[in-house]
mmCIF file with all atom_site columns, N, CA and C in Angstrom:
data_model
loop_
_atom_site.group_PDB
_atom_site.id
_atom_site.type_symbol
_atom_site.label_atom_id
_atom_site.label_alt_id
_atom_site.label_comp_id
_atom_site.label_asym_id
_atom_site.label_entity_id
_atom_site.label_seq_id
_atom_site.pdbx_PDB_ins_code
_atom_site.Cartn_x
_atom_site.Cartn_y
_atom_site.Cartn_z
_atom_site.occupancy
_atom_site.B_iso_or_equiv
_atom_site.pdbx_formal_charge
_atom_site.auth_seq_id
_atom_site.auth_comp_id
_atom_site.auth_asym_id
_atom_site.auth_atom_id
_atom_site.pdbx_PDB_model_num
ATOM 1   N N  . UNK A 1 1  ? 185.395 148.846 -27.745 1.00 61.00 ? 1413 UNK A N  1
ATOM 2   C CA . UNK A 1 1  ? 184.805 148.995 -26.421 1.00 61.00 ? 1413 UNK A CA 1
ATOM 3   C C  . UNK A 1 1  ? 185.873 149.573 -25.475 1.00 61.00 ? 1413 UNK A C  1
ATOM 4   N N  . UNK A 1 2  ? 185.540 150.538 -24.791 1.00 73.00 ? 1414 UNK A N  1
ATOM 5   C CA . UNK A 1 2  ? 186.424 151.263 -23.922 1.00 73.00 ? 1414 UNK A CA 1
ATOM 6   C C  . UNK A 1 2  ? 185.867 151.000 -22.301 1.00 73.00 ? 1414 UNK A C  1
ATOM 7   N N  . UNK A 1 3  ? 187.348 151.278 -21.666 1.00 73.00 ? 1415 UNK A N  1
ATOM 8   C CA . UNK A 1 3  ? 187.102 150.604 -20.114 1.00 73.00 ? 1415 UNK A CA 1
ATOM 9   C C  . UNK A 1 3  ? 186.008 150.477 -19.405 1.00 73.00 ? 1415 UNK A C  1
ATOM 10  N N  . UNK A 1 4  ? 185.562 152.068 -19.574 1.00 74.00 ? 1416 UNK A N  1
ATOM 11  C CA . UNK A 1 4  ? 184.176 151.983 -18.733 1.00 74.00 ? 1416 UNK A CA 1
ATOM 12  C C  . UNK A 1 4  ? 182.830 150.860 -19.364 1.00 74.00 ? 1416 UNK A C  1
ATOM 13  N N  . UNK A 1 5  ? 182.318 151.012 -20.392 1.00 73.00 ? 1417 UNK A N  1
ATOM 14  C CA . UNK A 1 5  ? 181.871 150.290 -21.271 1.00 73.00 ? 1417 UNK A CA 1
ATOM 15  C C  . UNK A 1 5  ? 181.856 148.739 -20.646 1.00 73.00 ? 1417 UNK A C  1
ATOM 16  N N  . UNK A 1 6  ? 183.557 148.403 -20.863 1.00 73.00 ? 1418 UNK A N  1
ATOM 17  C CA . UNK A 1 6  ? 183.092 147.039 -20.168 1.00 73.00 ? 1418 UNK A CA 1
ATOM 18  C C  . UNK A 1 6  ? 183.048 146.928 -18.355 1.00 73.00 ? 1418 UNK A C  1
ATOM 19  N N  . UNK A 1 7  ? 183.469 148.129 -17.947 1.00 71.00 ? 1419 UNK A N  1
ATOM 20  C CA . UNK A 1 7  ? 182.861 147.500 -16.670 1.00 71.00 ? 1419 UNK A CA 1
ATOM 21  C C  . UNK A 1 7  ? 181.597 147.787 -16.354 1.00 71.00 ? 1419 UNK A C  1
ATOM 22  N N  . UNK A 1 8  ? 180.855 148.420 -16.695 1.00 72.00 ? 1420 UNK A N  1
ATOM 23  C CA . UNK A 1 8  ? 179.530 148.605 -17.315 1.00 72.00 ? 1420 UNK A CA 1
ATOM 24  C C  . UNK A 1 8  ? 178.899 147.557 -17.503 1.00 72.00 ? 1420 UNK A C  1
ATOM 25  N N  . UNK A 1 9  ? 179.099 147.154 -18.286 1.00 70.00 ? 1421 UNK A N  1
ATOM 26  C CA . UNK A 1 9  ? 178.325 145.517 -18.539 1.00 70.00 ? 1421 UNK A CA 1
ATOM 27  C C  . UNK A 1 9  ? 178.734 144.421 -17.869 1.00 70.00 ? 1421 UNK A C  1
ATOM 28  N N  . UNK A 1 10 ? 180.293 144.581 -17.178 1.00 67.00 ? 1422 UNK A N  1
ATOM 29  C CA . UNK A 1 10 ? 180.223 143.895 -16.052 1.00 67.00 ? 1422 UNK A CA 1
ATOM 30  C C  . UNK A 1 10 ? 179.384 143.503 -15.126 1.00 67.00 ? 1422 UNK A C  1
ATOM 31  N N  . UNK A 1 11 ? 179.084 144.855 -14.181 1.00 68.00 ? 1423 UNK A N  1
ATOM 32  C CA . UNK A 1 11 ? 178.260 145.356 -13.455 1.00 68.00 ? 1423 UNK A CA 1
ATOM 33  C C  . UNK A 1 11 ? 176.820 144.876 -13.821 1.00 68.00 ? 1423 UNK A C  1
ATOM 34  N N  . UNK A 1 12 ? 176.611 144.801 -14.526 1.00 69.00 ? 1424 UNK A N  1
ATOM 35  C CA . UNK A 1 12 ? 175.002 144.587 -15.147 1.00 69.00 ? 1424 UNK A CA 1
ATOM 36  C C  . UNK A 1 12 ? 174.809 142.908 -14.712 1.00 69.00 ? 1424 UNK A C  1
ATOM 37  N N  . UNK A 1 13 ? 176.020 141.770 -14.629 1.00 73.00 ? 1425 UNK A N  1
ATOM 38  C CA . UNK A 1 13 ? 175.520 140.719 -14.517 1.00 73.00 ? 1425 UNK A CA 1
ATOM 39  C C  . UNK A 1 13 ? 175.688 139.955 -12.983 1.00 73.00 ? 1425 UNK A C  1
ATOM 40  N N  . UNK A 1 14 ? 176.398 141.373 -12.604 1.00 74.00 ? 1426 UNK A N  1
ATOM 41  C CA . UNK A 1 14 ? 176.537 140.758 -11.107 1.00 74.00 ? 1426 UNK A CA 1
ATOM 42  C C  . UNK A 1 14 ? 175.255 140.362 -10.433 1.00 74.00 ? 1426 UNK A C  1
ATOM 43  N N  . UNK A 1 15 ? 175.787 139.291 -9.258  1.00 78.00 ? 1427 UNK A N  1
ATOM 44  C CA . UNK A 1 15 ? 174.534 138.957 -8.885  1.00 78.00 ? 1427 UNK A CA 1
ATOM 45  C C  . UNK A 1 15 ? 174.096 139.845 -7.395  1.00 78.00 ? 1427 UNK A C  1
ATOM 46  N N  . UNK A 1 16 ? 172.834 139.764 -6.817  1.00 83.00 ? 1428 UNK A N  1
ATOM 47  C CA . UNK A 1 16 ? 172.703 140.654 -5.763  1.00 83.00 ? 1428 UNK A CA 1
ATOM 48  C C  . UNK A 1 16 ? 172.583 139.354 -4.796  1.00 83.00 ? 1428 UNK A C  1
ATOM 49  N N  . UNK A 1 17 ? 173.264 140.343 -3.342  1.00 86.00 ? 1429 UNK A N  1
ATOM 50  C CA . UNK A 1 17 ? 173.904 139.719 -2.083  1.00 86.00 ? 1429 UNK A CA 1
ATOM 51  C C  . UNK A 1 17 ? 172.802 139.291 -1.294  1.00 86.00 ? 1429 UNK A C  1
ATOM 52  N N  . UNK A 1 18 ? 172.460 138.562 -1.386  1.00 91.00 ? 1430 UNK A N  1
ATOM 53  C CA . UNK A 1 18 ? 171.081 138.035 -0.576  1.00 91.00 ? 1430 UNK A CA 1
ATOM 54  C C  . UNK A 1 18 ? 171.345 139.145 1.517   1.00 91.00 ? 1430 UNK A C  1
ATOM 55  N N  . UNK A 1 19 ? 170.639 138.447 2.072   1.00 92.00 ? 1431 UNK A N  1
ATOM 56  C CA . UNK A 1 19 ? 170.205 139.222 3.464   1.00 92.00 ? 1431 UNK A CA 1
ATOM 57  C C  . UNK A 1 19 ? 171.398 137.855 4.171   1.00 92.00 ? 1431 UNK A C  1
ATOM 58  N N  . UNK A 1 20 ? 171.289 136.749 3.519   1.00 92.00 ? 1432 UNK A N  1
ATOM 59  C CA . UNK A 1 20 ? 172.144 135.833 5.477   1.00 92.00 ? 1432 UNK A CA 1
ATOM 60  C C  . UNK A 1 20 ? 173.753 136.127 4.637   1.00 92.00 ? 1432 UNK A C  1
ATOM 61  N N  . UNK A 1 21 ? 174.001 136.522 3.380   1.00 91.00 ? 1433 UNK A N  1
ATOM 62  C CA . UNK A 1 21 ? 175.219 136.796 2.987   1.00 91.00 ? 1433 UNK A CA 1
ATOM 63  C C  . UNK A 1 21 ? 175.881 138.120 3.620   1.00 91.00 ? 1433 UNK A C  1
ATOM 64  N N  . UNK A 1 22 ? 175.103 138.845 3.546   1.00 92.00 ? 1434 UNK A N  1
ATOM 65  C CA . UNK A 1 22 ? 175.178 139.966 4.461   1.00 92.00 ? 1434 UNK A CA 1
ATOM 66  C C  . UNK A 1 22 ? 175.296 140.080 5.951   1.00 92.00 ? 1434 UNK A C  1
ATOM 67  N N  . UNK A 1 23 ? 174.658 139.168 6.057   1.00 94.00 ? 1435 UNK A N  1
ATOM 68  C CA . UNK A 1 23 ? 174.554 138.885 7.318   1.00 94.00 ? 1435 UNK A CA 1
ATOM 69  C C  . UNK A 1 23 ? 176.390 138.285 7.925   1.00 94.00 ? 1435 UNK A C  1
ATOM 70  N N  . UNK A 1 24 ? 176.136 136.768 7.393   1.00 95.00 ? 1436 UNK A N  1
ATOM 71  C CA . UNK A 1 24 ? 177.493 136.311 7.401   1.00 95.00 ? 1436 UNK A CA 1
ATOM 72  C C  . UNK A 1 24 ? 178.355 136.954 7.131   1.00 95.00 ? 1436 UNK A C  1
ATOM 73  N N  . UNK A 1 25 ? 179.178 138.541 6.349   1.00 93.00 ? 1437 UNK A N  1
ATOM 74  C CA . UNK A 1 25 ? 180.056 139.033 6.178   1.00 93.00 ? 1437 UNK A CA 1
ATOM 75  C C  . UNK A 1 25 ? 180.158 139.891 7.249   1.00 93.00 ? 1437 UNK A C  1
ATOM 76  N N  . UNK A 1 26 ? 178.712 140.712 8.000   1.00 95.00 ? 1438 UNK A N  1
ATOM 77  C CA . UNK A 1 26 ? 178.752 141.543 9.287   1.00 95.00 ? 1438 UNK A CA 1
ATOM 78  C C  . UNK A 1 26 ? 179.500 140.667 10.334  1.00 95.00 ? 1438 UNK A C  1
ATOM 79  N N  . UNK A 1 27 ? 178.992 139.561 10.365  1.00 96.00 ? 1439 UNK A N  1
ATOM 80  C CA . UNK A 1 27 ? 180.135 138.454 11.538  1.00 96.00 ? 1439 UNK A CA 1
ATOM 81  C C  . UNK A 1 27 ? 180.834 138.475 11.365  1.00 96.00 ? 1439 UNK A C  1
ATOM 82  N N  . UNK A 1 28 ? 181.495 138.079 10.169  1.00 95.00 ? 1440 UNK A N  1
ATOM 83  C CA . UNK A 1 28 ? 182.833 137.818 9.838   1.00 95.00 ? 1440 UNK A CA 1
ATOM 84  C C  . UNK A 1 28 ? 183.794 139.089 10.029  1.00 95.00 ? 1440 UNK A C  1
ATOM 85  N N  . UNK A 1 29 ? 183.461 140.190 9.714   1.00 95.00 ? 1441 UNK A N  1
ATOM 86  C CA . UNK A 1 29 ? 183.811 141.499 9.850   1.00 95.00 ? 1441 UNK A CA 1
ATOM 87  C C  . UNK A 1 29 ? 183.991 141.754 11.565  1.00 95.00 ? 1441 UNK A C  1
ATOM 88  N N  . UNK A 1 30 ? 183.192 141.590 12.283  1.00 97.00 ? 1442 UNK A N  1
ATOM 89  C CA . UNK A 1 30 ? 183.363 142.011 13.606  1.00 97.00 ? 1442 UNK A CA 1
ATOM 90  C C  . UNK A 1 30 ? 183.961 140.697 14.452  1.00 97.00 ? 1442 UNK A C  1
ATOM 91  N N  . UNK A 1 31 ? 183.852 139.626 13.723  1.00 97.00 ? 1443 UNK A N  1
ATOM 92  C CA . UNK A 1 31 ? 185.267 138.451 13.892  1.00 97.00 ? 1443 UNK A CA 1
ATOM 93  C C  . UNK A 1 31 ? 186.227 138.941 14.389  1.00 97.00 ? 1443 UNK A C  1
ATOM 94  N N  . UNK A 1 32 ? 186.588 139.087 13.111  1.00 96.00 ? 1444 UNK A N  1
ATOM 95  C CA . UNK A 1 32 ? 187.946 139.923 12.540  1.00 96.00 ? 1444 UNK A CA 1
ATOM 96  C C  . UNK A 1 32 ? 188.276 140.885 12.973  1.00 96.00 ? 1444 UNK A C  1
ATOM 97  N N  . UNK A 1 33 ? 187.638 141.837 13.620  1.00 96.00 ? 1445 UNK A N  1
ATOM 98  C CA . UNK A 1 33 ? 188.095 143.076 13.897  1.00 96.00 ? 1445 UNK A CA 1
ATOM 99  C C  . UNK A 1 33 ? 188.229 142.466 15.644  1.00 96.00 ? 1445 UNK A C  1
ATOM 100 N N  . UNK A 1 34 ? 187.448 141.767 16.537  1.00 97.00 ? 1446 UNK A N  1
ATOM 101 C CA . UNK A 1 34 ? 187.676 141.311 17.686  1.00 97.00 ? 1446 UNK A CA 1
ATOM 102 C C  . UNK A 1 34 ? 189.232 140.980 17.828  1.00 97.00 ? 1446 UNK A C  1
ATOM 103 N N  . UNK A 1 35 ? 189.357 140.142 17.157  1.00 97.00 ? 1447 UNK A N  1
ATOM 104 C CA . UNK A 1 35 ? 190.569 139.554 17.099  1.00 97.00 ? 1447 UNK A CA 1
ATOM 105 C C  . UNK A 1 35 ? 192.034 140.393 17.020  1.00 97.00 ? 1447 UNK A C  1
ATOM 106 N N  . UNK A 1 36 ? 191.643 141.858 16.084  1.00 98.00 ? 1448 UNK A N  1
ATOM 107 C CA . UNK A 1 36 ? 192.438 142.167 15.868  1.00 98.00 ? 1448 UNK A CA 1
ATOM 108 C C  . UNK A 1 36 ? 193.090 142.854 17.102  1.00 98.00 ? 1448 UNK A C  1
ATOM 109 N N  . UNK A 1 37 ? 191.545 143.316 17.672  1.00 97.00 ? 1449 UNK A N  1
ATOM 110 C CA . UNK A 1 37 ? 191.860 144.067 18.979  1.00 97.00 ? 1449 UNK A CA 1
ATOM 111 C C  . UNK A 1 37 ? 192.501 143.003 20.505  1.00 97.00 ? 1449 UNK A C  1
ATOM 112 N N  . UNK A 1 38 ? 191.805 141.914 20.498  1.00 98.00 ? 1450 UNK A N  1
ATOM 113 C CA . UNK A 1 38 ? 192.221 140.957 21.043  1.00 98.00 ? 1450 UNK A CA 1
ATOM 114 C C  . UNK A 1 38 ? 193.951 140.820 21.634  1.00 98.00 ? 1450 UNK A C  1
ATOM 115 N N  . UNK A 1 39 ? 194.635 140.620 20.085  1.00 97.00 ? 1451 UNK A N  1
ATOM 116 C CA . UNK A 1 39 ? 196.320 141.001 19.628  1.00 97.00 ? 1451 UNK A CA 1
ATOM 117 C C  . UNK A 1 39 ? 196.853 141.965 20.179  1.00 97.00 ? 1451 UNK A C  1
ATOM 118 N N  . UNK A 1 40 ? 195.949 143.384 19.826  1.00 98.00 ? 1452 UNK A N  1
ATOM 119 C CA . UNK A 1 40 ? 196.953 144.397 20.127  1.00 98.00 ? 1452 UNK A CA 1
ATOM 120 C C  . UNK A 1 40 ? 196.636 144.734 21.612  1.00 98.00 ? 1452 UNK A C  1
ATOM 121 N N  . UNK A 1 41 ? 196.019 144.384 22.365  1.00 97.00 ? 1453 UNK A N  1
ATOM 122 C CA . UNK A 1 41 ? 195.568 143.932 24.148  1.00 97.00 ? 1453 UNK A CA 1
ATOM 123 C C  . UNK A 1 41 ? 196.571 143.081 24.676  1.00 97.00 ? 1453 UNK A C  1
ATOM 124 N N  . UNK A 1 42 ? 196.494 142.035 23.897  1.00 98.00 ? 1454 UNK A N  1
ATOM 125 C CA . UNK A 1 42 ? 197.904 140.445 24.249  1.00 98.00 ? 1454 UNK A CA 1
ATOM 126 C C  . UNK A 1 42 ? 199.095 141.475 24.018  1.00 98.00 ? 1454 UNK A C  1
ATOM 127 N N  . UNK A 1 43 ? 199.165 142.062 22.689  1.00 97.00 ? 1455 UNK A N  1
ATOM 128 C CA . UNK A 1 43 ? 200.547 142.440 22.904  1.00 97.00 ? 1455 UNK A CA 1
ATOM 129 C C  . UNK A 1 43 ? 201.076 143.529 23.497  1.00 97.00 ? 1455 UNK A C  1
ATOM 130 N N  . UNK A 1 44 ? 199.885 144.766 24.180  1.00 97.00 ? 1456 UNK A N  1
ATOM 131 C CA . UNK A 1 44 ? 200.709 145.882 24.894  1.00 97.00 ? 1456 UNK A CA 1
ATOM 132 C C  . UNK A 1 44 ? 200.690 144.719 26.256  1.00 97.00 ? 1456 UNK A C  1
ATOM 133 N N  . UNK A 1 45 ? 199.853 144.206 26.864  1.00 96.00 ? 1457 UNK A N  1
ATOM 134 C CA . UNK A 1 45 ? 200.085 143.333 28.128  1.00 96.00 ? 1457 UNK A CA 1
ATOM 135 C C  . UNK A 1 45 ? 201.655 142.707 28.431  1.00 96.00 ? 1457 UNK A C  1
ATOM 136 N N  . UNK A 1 46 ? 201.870 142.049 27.122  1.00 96.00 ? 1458 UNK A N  1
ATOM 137 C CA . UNK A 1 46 ? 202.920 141.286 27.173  1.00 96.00 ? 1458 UNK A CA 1
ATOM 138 C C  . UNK A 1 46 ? 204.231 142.344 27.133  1.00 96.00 ? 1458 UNK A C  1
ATOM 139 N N  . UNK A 1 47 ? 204.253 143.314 26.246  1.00 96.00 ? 1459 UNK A N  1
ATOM 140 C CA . UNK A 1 47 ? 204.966 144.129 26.372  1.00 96.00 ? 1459 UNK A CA 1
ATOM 141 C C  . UNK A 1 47 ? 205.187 144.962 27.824  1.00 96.00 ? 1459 UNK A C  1
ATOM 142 N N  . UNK A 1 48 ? 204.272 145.467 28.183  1.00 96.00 ? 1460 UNK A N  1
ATOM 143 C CA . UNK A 1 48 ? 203.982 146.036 30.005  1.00 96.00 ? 1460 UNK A CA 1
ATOM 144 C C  . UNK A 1 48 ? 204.856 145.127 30.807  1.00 96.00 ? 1460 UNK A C  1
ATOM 145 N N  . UNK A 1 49 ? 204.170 144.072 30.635  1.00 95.00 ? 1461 UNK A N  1
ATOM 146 C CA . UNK A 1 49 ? 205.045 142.572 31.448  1.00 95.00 ? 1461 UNK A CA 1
ATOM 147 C C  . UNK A 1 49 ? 207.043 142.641 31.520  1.00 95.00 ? 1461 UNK A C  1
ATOM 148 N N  . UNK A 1 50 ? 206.759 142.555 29.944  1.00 95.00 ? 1462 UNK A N  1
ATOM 149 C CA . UNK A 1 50 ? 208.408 142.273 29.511  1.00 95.00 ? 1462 UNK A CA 1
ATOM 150 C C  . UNK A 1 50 ? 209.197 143.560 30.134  1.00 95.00 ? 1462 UNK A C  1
ATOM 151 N N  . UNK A 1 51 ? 208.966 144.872 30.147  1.00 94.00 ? 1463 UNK A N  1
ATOM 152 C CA . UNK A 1 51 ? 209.099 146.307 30.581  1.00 94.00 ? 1463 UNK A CA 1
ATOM 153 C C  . UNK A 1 51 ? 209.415 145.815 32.341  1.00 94.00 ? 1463 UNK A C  1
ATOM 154 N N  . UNK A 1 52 ? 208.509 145.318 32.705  1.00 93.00 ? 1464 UNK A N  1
ATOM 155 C CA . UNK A 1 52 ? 208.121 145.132 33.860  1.00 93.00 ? 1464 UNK A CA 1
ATOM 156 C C  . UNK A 1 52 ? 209.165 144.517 34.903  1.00 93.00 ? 1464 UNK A C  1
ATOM 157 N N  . UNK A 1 53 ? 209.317 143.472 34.452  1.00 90.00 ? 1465 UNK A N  1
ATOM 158 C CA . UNK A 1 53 ? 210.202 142.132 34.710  1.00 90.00 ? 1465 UNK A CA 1
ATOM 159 C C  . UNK A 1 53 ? 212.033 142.134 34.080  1.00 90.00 ? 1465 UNK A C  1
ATOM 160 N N  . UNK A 1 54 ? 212.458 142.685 33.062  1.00 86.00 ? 1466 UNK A N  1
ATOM 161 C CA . UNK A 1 54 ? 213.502 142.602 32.403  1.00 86.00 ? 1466 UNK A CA 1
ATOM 162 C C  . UNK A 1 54 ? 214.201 144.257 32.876  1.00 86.00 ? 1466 UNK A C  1
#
C-alpha cells in the first residue's frame, strides 16, 4: 500500500462536522483573531505612550 492509498482510506472514515461544530470553530476563530488584534492595539498604545513619556 502506497501513501496515497492509505490516506485514501483514511479519508473515507472520517467523520462529518456537524452545523454547531462549525459553528463553535467560527467563534472560536473570530475569538482568536479579536484578541489578537486587541494585543497589537495594547501594544502600539503602550509603545506611543513609552515614546511619549521616556
Amino acid at each position: 500500500m502506497n501513501y496515497n492509498q492509505f490516506y485514501r482510506r483514511k479519508d473515507k472514515y472520517k467523520r462529518k462536522i456537524t452545523q454547531s461544530e462549525k459553528k463553535n470553530a467560527q467563534r472560536l476563530g473570530i475569538s482568536f483573531g479579536k484578541s489578537i488584534l486587541a494585543g497589537m492595539a495594547f501594544g502600539l498604545a503602550a509603545l506611543v505612550l513609552y515614546k511619549l513619556f521616556m
